[in-house]
GROMACS .gro file of C-alpha atoms in nm:
model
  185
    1UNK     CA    1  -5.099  -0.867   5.260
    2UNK     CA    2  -4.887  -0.541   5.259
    3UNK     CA    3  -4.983  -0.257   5.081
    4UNK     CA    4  -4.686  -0.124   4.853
    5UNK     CA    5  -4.615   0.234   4.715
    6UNK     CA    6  -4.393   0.251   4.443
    7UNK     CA    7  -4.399   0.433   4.031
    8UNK     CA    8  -4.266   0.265   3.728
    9UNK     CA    9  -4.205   0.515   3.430
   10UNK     CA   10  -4.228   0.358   3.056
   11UNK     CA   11  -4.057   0.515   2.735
   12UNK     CA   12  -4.362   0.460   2.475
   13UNK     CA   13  -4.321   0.263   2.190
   14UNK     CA   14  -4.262   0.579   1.991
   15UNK     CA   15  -4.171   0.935   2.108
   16UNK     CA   16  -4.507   1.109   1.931
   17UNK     CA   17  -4.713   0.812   2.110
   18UNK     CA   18  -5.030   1.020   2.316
   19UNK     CA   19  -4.964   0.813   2.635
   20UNK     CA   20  -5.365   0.867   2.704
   21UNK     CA   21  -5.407   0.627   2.421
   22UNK     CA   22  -5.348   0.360   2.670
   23UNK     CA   23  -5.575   0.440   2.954
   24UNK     CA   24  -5.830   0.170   2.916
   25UNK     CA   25  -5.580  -0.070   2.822
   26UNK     CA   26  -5.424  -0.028   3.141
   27UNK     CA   27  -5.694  -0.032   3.340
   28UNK     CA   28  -5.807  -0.302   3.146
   29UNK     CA   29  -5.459  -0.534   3.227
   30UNK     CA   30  -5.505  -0.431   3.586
   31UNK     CA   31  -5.349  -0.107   3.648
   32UNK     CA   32  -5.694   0.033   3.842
   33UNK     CA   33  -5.421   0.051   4.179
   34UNK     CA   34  -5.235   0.312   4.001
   35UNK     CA   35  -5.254   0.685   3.932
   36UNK     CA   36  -5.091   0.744   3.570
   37UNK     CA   37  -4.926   1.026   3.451
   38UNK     CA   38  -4.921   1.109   3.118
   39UNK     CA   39  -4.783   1.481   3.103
   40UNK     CA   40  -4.487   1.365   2.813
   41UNK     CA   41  -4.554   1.244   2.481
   42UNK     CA   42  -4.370   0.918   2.461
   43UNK     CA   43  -4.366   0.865   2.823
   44UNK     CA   44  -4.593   0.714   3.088
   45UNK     CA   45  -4.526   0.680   3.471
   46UNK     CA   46  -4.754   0.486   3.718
   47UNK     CA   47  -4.789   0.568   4.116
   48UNK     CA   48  -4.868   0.220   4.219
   49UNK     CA   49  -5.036   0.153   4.563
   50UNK     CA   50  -5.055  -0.258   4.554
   51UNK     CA   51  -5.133  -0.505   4.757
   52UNK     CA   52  -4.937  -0.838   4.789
   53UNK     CA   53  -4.734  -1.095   5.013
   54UNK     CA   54  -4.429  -0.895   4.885
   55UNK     CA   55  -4.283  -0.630   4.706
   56UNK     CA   56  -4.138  -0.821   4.463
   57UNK     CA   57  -4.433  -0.989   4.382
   58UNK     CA   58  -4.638  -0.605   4.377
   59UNK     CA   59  -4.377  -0.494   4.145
   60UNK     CA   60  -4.338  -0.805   3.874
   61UNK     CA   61  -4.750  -0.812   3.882
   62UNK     CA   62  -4.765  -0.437   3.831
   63UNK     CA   63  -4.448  -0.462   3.519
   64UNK     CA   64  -4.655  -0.740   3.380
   65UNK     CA   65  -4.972  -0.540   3.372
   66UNK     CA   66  -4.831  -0.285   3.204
   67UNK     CA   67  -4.645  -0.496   2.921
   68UNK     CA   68  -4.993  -0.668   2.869
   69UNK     CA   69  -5.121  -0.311   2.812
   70UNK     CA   70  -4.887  -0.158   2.613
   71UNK     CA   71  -4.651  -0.446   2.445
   72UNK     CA   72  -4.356  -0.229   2.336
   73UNK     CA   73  -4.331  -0.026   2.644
   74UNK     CA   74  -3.973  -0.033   2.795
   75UNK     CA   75  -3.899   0.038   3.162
   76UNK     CA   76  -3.663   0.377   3.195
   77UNK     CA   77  -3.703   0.319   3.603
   78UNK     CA   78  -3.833   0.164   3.907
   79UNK     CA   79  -3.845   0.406   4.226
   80UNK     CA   80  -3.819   0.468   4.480
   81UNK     CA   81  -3.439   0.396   4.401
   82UNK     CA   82  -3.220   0.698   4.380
   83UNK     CA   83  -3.233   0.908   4.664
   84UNK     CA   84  -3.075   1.270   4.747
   85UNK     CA   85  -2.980   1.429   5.097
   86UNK     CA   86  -3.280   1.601   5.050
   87UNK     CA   87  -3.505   1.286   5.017
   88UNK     CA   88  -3.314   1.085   5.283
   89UNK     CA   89  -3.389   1.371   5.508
   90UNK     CA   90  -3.740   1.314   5.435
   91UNK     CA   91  -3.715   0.965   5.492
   92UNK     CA   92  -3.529   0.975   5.820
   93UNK     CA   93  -3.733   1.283   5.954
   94UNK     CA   94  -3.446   1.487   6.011
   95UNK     CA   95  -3.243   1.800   5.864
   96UNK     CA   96  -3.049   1.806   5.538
   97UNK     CA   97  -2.780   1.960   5.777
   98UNK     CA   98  -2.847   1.628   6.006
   99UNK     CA   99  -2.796   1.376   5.678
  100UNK     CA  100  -2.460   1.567   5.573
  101UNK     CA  101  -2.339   1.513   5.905
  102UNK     CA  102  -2.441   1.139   5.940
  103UNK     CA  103  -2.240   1.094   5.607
  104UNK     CA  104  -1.933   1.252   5.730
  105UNK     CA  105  -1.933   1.147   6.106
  106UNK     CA  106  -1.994   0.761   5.981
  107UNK     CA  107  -1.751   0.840   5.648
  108UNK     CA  108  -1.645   0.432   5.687
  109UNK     CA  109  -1.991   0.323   5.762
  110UNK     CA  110  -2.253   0.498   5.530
  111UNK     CA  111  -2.325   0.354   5.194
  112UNK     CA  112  -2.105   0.468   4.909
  113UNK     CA  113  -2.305   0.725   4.695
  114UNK     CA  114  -2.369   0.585   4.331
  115UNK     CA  115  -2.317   0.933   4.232
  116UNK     CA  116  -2.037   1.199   4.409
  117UNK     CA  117  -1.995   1.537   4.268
  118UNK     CA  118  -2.198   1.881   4.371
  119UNK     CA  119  -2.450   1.627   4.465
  120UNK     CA  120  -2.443   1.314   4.567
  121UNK     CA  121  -2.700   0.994   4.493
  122UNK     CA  122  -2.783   0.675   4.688
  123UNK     CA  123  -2.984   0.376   4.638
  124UNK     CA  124  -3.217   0.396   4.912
  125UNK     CA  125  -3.199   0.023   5.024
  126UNK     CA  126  -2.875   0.051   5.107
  127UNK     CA  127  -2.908   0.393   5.315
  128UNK     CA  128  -3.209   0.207   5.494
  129UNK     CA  129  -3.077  -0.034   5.583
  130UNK     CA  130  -2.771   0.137   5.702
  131UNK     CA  131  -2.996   0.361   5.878
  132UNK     CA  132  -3.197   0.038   6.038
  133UNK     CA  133  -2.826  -0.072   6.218
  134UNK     CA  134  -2.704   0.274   6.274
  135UNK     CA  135  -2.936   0.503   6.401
  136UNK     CA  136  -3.275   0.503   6.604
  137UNK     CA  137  -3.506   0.609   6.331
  138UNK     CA  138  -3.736   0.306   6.383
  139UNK     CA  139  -4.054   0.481   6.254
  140UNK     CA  140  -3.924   0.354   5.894
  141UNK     CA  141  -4.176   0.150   5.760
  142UNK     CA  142  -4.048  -0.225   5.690
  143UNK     CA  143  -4.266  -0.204   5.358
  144UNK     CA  144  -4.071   0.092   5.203
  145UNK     CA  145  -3.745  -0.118   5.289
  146UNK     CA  146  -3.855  -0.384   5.080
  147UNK     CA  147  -4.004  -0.172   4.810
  148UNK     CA  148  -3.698   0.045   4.803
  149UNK     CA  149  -3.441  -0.314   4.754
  150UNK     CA  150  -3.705  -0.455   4.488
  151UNK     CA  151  -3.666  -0.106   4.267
  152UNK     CA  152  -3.253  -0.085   4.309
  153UNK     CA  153  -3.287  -0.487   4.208
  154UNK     CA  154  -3.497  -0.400   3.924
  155UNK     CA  155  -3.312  -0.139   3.815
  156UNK     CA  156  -2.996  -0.265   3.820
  157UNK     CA  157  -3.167  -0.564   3.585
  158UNK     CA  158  -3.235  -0.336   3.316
  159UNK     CA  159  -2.949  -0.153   3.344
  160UNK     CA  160  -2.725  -0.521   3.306
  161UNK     CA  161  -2.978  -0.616   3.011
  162UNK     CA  162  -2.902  -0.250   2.821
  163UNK     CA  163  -2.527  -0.383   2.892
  164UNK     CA  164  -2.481  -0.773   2.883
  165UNK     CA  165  -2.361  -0.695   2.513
  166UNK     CA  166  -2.075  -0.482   2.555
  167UNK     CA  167  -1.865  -0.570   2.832
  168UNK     CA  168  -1.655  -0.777   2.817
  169UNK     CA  169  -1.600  -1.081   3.037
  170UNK     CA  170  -1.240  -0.947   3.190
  171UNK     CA  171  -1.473  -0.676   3.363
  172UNK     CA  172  -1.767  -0.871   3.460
  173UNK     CA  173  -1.543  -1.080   3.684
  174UNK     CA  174  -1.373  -0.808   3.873
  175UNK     CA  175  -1.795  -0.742   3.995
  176UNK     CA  176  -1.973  -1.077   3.987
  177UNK     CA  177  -1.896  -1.370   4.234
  178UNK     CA  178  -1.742  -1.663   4.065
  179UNK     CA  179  -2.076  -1.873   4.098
  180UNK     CA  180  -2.269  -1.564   3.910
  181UNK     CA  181  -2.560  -1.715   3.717
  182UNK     CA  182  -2.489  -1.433   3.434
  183UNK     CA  183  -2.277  -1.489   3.154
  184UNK     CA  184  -2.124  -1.265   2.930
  185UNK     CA  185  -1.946  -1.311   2.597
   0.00000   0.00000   0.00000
């Protein structure tokens, strides 16, 4: 088994809702691998550190727990996801200088930011594993790969879910593969 680091944060069923209302609840459901914040009314975010064959499986196990404990709870976000220069420097072990310049020296190459403006935002699956075929950082944990693809999956679910409704079908196919399992009115 692989132990997994990741947070999921939860809009409460209402905005006055005292997230330390559900403290036993979680750790009742089996949320004793997490350290829960609870610092906004109406909000709740959990630092998981799980064990399991995968991250997938850590994550739906952990999302699950949660939604046994508190019913109404909706997922706002799965991380890590979005990353910064700052983060990826982190990451990587290197200089925000040394990020800027891997995005502009490999301009072709380097994922394309969700996000471009005064600052720009990746997913940080996709920077690993550009960063896994294009550079030498090899002290990047394989576990924090898969972790980091499971939350951009995730979050990309709820973010379809929110939007299933509203676009229409003429836009969905410019996006989804032809044999896309998702169907929109």
């Amino acid at each position: 088994m692989t132990e997994y680091d990741f947070t999921l944060t939860f809009a409460l069923p209402t905005k006055d809702t005292d997230p330390q209302f559900y403290l036993d609840a979680l750790m009742e459901s089996g949320c004793d691998d997490a350290i829960i914040g609870v610092g906004v009314s109406g909000r709740i975010a959990l630092n998981f550190t799980r064990h399991s064959d995968s991250a997938r499986d850590a994550m739906t196990s952990a999302l699950e727990n949660v939604l046994t404990a508190i019913p109404n709870a909706t997922l706002t976000e799965s991380s890590p996801d979005l990353v910064g220069v700052s983060d990826i420097a982190a990451i990587l072990k290197v200089s925000r200088q040394a990020v800027q310049k891997m995005v502009i020296e490999h301009i072709m190459t380097f994922p394309t930011p969700v996000h471009s403006g005064a600052t720009q935002i990746w997913h940080l699956a996709n920077v690993l594993a550009w960063s896994t075929t294009h550079t030498n950082h090899s002290h990047i944990n394989h576990s924090l790969i898969e972790i980091a693809e499971a939350s951009r999956q995730i979050n990309l679910a709820r973010e379809i879910s929110d939007l299933k409704d509203v676009i229409p079908s003429q836009i969905t196919k410019l996006f989804l593969p032809s044999d896309s399992s998702i169907e929109w009115q």
